[in-house]
Amino acid sequence: EEPLSRGVEHGQAITPSDYVRCYSLCRQEIKQRPGRQDDQVLIGSVAPWNNNTAYPGNEAGDWVRYFQDILAALGPQGCDGITLHTYTHGVDPALVLSPAKMDPPFQNRHYHFFTYRDFMEAIPPEMRHLPVYITEADEDHPWEDANRGWIKEAYKEINRWNTTPGNQQIRSLILYRWPNIDRWVMETKPQVIEDFKEALQNDYRWSRSAAPVAALTVGGACHTTTIVRLRRSPGTSGKPADDVLV
């Protein structure tokens, strides 16, 4: 049997305040050790589409709001970096670019790979200089021994994000997972490995010089180094032409 701690019907729900306290204590303990002051202590990835943790102010258990509340409580000086998880619900490479949203009450949340964008857009402006790592990504289904191009499409999408001016850089897209220890093994799937090798033929790199968009205030001024489009709504994909105002 699984331990009682495994499963939402047992144990204690970890609210953002609980997590912030634990993370801060761990970070303090790590950084006070000799030679560890520059270590990056990253916040753990919030599981997308998991609405099991409700608390005052987030009664629906919105996972992106949970993520945002953690970051807001930590602040830019209390956090070294961010990790994310993102997936598709299926093996079709086209799902990597799917703009599909969820049913109410989460109709503003993406249902496939673009869930990473929901998280990225929720990061407070004052924390958009921090490193971001996607530490788990796959098709949700166990890998079949087939080169469908899902991996190539996933890396292409993250590169597209990174090369969009003003976007906070994502420093890794780590696939789940190599060793033969569960259903998502890649080690024994030569066609999946070939898909990964083909993705590596592209010289995708995150940019150290990319500057995040600064927070704007009423009455302030900003100067842009490239063309900027003012839109009616957040995001850039799947929008009608009239979404661009200026």
GROMACS .gro file of C-alpha atoms in nm:
model
  246
    1GLU     CA    1   0.000   0.000   0.000
    2GLU     CA    2   0.104   0.359  -0.053
    3PRO     CA    3   0.203   0.560   0.255
    4LEU     CA    4  -0.076   0.770   0.398
    5SER     CA    5   0.118   1.079   0.301
    6ARG     CA    6   0.062   0.986  -0.066
    7GLY     CA    7  -0.269   1.123  -0.176
    8VAL     CA    8  -0.479   1.433  -0.128
    9GLU     CA    9  -0.715   1.279   0.125
   10HIS     CA   10  -0.441   1.232   0.384
   11GLY     CA   11  -0.197   1.456   0.564
   12GLN     CA   12  -0.177   1.834   0.573
   13ALA     CA   13  -0.232   2.063   0.277
   14ILE     CA   14   0.074   2.281   0.218
   15THR     CA   15  -0.041   2.640   0.174
   16PRO     CA   16   0.182   2.907   0.019
   17SER     CA   17   0.269   3.039   0.366
   18ASP     CA   18   0.372   2.688   0.476
   19TYR     CA   19   0.588   2.646   0.169
   20VAL     CA   20   0.749   2.989   0.199
   21ARG     CA   21   0.848   2.922   0.560
   22CYS     CA   22   1.001   2.583   0.476
   23TYR     CA   23   1.182   2.710   0.165
   24SER     CA   24   1.322   3.012   0.348
   25LEU     CA   25   1.455   2.800   0.636
   26CYS     CA   26   1.618   2.555   0.395
   27ARG     CA   27   1.768   2.834   0.186
   28GLN     CA   28   1.908   3.002   0.496
   29GLU     CA   29   2.061   2.676   0.617
   30ILE     CA   30   2.225   2.606   0.279
   31LYS     CA   31   2.368   2.953   0.226
   32GLN     CA   32   2.522   2.985   0.571
   33ARG     CA   33   2.753   2.692   0.498
   34PRO     CA   34   3.107   2.773   0.379
   35GLY     CA   35   3.134   2.810   0.004
   36ARG     CA   36   2.758   2.784  -0.054
   37GLN     CA   37   2.661   3.151  -0.051
   38ASP     CA   38   2.622   3.161  -0.429
   39ASP     CA   39   2.419   2.841  -0.458
   40GLN     CA   40   2.088   2.872  -0.637
   41VAL     CA   41   1.813   2.743  -0.410
   42LEU     CA   42   1.515   2.705  -0.644
   43ILE     CA   43   1.149   2.687  -0.556
   44GLY     CA   44   0.991   2.351  -0.633
   45SER     CA   45   0.771   2.320  -0.940
   46VAL     CA   46   0.398   2.359  -0.888
   47ALA     CA   47   0.201   2.080  -1.057
   48PRO     CA   48  -0.011   2.225  -1.338
   49TRP     CA   49  -0.381   2.138  -1.337
   50ASN     CA   50  -0.371   2.035  -0.969
   51ASN     CA   51  -0.648   2.217  -0.782
   52ASN     CA   52  -0.633   2.013  -0.462
   53THR     CA   53  -0.497   2.293  -0.244
   54ALA     CA   54  -0.755   2.559  -0.165
   55TYR     CA   55  -0.702   2.835   0.091
   56PRO     CA   56  -0.844   3.181   0.169
   57GLY     CA   57  -0.808   3.396  -0.140
   58ASN     CA   58  -0.774   3.092  -0.366
   59GLU     CA   59  -1.086   2.892  -0.295
   60ALA     CA   60  -1.077   2.724  -0.638
   61GLY     CA   61  -0.726   2.586  -0.579
   62ASP     CA   62  -0.586   2.758  -0.889
   63TRP     CA   63  -0.230   2.621  -0.933
   64VAL     CA   64  -0.104   2.937  -1.104
   65ARG     CA   65  -0.239   3.156  -0.824
   66TYR     CA   66  -0.069   2.918  -0.575
   67PHE     CA   67   0.260   2.965  -0.763
   68GLN     CA   68   0.215   3.342  -0.777
   69ASP     CA   69   0.132   3.367  -0.406
   70ILE     CA   70   0.455   3.183  -0.318
   71LEU     CA   71   0.665   3.419  -0.530
   72ALA     CA   72   0.492   3.730  -0.396
   73ALA     CA   73   0.558   3.619  -0.039
   74LEU     CA   74   0.925   3.541  -0.105
   75GLY     CA   75   1.006   3.856  -0.303
   76PRO     CA   76   1.308   3.911  -0.529
   77GLN     CA   77   1.557   3.902  -0.242
   78GLY     CA   78   1.419   3.583  -0.091
   79CYS     CA   79   1.436   3.356  -0.394
   80ASP     CA   80   1.723   3.245  -0.621
   81GLY     CA   81   1.529   3.094  -0.909
   82ILE     CA   82   1.220   2.917  -1.032
   83THR     CA   83   1.140   2.568  -1.163
   84LEU     CA   84   0.838   2.471  -1.374
   85HIS     CA   85   0.674   2.156  -1.511
   86THR     CA   86   0.486   2.145  -1.842
   87TYR     CA   87   0.326   1.871  -2.052
   88THR     CA   88   0.083   1.791  -2.330
   89HIS     CA   89  -0.215   1.562  -2.278
   90GLY     CA   90  -0.123   1.337  -2.567
   91VAL     CA   91   0.155   1.235  -2.805
   92ASP     CA   92   0.067   1.458  -3.102
   93PRO     CA   93   0.346   1.719  -3.153
   94ALA     CA   94   0.077   1.969  -3.256
   95LEU     CA   95  -0.038   1.978  -2.894
   96VAL     CA   96   0.285   2.159  -2.802
   97LEU     CA   97   0.141   2.465  -2.979
   98SER     CA   98  -0.221   2.407  -2.884
   99PRO     CA   99  -0.395   2.718  -2.748
  100ALA     CA  100  -0.673   2.504  -2.594
  101LYS     CA  101  -0.800   2.625  -2.260
  102MET     CA  102  -0.975   2.441  -1.979
  103ASP     CA  103  -1.341   2.436  -1.881
  104PRO     CA  104  -1.475   2.679  -1.618
  105PRO     CA  105  -1.372   2.781  -1.360
  106PHE     CA  106  -1.025   2.751  -1.514
  107GLN     CA  107  -1.114   2.879  -1.861
  108ASN     CA  108  -0.815   3.114  -1.855
  109ARG     CA  109  -0.564   2.828  -1.807
  110HIS     CA  110  -0.399   2.635  -2.090
  111TYR     CA  111  -0.464   2.262  -2.111
  112HIS     CA  112  -0.143   2.156  -2.286
  113PHE     CA  113   0.222   2.262  -2.313
  114PHE     CA  114   0.136   2.633  -2.302
  115THR     CA  115   0.071   2.590  -1.931
  116TYR     CA  116   0.434   2.699  -1.896
  117ARG     CA  117   0.328   3.039  -2.031
  118ASP     CA  118   0.059   3.069  -1.764
  119PHE     CA  119   0.332   3.031  -1.503
  120MET     CA  120   0.579   3.263  -1.678
  121GLU     CA  121   0.320   3.539  -1.714
  122ALA     CA  122   0.231   3.506  -1.344
  123ILE     CA  123   0.585   3.582  -1.224
  124PRO     CA  124   0.585   3.925  -1.054
  125PRO     CA  125   0.764   4.190  -1.265
  126GLU     CA  126   1.024   4.249  -0.994
  127MET     CA  127   1.125   3.880  -1.012
  128ARG     CA  128   1.165   3.852  -1.388
  129HIS     CA  129   1.542   3.873  -1.367
  130LEU     CA  130   1.557   3.536  -1.189
  131PRO     CA  131   1.663   3.216  -1.369
  132VAL     CA  132   1.382   2.981  -1.474
  133TYR     CA  133   1.428   2.609  -1.539
  134ILE     CA  134   1.169   2.367  -1.677
  135THR     CA  135   1.272   2.056  -1.486
  136GLU     CA  136   1.009   1.813  -1.616
  137ALA     CA  137   0.832   1.785  -1.950
  138ASP     CA  138   0.675   1.501  -2.148
  139GLU     CA  139   0.365   1.390  -2.339
  140ASP     CA  140   0.189   1.278  -2.019
  141HIS     CA  141   0.164   0.932  -2.176
  142PRO     CA  142   0.465   0.698  -2.137
  143TRP     CA  143   0.708   0.743  -2.427
  144GLU     CA  144   0.642   0.510  -2.719
  145ASP     CA  145   0.940   0.407  -2.928
  146ALA     CA  146   0.849   0.650  -3.207
  147ASN     CA  147   1.006   0.965  -3.345
  148ARG     CA  148   0.699   1.183  -3.389
  149GLY     CA  149   0.887   1.509  -3.347
  150TRP     CA  150   0.731   1.600  -3.011
  151ILE     CA  151   1.072   1.667  -2.856
  152LYS     CA  152   1.185   1.881  -3.148
  153GLU     CA  153   0.865   2.084  -3.130
  154ALA     CA  154   0.900   2.134  -2.753
  155TYR     CA  155   1.254   2.269  -2.777
  156LYS     CA  156   1.158   2.485  -3.074
  157GLU     CA  157   0.876   2.639  -2.869
  158ILE     CA  158   1.101   2.723  -2.574
  159ASN     CA  159   1.353   2.878  -2.811
  160ARG     CA  160   1.069   3.080  -2.963
  161TRP     CA  161   0.984   3.207  -2.616
  162ASN     CA  162   1.347   3.289  -2.535
  163THR     CA  163   1.404   3.481  -2.858
  164THR     CA  164   1.095   3.699  -2.812
  165PRO     CA  165   1.222   4.039  -2.695
  166GLY     CA  166   1.148   4.114  -2.332
  167ASN     CA  167   1.074   3.757  -2.225
  168GLN     CA  168   1.228   3.622  -1.907
  169GLN     CA  169   1.473   3.352  -2.014
  170ILE     CA  170   1.409   2.980  -1.962
  171ARG     CA  171   1.743   2.810  -1.908
  172SER     CA  172   1.648   2.445  -1.948
  173LEU     CA  173   1.385   2.204  -2.077
  174ILE     CA  174   1.450   1.873  -1.904
  175LEU     CA  175   1.262   1.571  -2.035
  176TYR     CA  176   1.107   1.315  -1.801
  177ARG     CA  177   1.297   1.084  -1.788
  178TRP     CA  178   1.606   0.889  -1.898
  179PRO     CA  179   1.654   0.591  -1.659
  180ASN     CA  180   1.451   0.272  -1.679
  181ILE     CA  181   1.281   0.309  -1.341
  182ASP     CA  182   0.922   0.390  -1.437
  183ARG     CA  183   0.680   0.401  -1.732
  184TRP     CA  184   0.831   0.720  -1.874
  185VAL     CA  185   1.170   0.563  -1.948
  186MET     CA  186   1.358   0.704  -2.250
  187GLU     CA  187   1.675   0.499  -2.215
  188THR     CA  188   1.528   0.196  -2.397
  189LYS     CA  189   1.350   0.393  -2.672
  190PRO     CA  190   1.593   0.457  -2.964
  191GLN     CA  191   1.337   0.649  -3.170
  192VAL     CA  192   1.266   0.886  -2.880
  193ILE     CA  193   1.640   0.934  -2.839
  194GLU     CA  194   1.665   1.009  -3.211
  195ASP     CA  195   1.400   1.278  -3.176
  196PHE     CA  196   1.611   1.433  -2.898
  197LYS     CA  197   1.930   1.412  -3.107
  198GLU     CA  198   1.758   1.584  -3.396
  199ALA     CA  199   1.645   1.863  -3.163
  200LEU     CA  200   2.009   1.911  -3.062
  201GLN     CA  201   2.102   1.990  -3.423
  202ASN     CA  202   1.964   2.335  -3.350
  203ASP     CA  203   2.192   2.571  -3.159
  204TYR     CA  204   1.925   2.674  -2.909
  205ARG     CA  205   2.063   2.887  -2.626
  206TRP     CA  206   1.915   3.115  -2.367
  207SER     CA  207   2.052   3.467  -2.365
  208ARG     CA  208   2.243   3.616  -2.073
  209SER     CA  209   2.189   3.964  -2.214
  210ALA     CA  210   1.811   3.946  -2.262
  211ALA     CA  211   1.654   4.210  -2.043
  212PRO     CA  212   1.314   4.142  -1.886
  213VAL     CA  213   1.033   4.390  -1.931
  214ALA     CA  214   1.049   4.646  -1.651
  215ALA     CA  215   0.752   4.721  -1.431
  216LEU     CA  216   0.572   5.034  -1.552
  217THR     CA  217   0.401   5.291  -1.334
  218VAL     CA  218   0.139   5.550  -1.417
  219GLY     CA  219   0.308   5.864  -1.543
  220GLY     CA  220   0.638   5.688  -1.606
  221ALA     CA  221   0.829   5.670  -1.934
  222CYS     CA  222   0.985   5.379  -2.115
  223HIS     CA  223   1.200   5.338  -2.424
  224THR     CA  224   1.201   5.025  -2.638
  225THR     CA  225   1.486   4.879  -2.841
  226THR     CA  226   1.259   4.708  -3.093
  227ILE     CA  227   0.901   4.716  -3.222
  228VAL     CA  228   0.643   4.686  -2.945
  229ARG     CA  229   0.277   4.602  -2.998
  230LEU     CA  230   0.019   4.714  -2.745
  231ARG     CA  231  -0.245   4.440  -2.722
  232ARG     CA  232  -0.596   4.420  -2.581
  233SER     CA  233  -0.516   4.098  -2.391
  234PRO     CA  234  -0.212   3.912  -2.252
  235GLY     CA  235  -0.015   3.670  -2.469
  236THR     CA  236   0.071   3.664  -2.838
  237SER     CA  237  -0.053   3.334  -2.984
  238GLY     CA  238  -0.390   3.256  -3.140
  239LYS     CA  239  -0.505   3.620  -3.135
  240PRO     CA  240  -0.720   3.799  -3.396
  241ALA     CA  241  -0.564   4.088  -3.587
  242ASP     CA  242  -0.766   4.347  -3.394
  243ASP     CA  243  -0.600   4.236  -3.069
  244VAL     CA  244  -0.314   4.474  -3.163
  245LEU     CA  245  -0.413   4.829  -3.068
  246VAL     CA  246  -0.092   5.014  -3.158
   0.00000   0.00000   0.00000
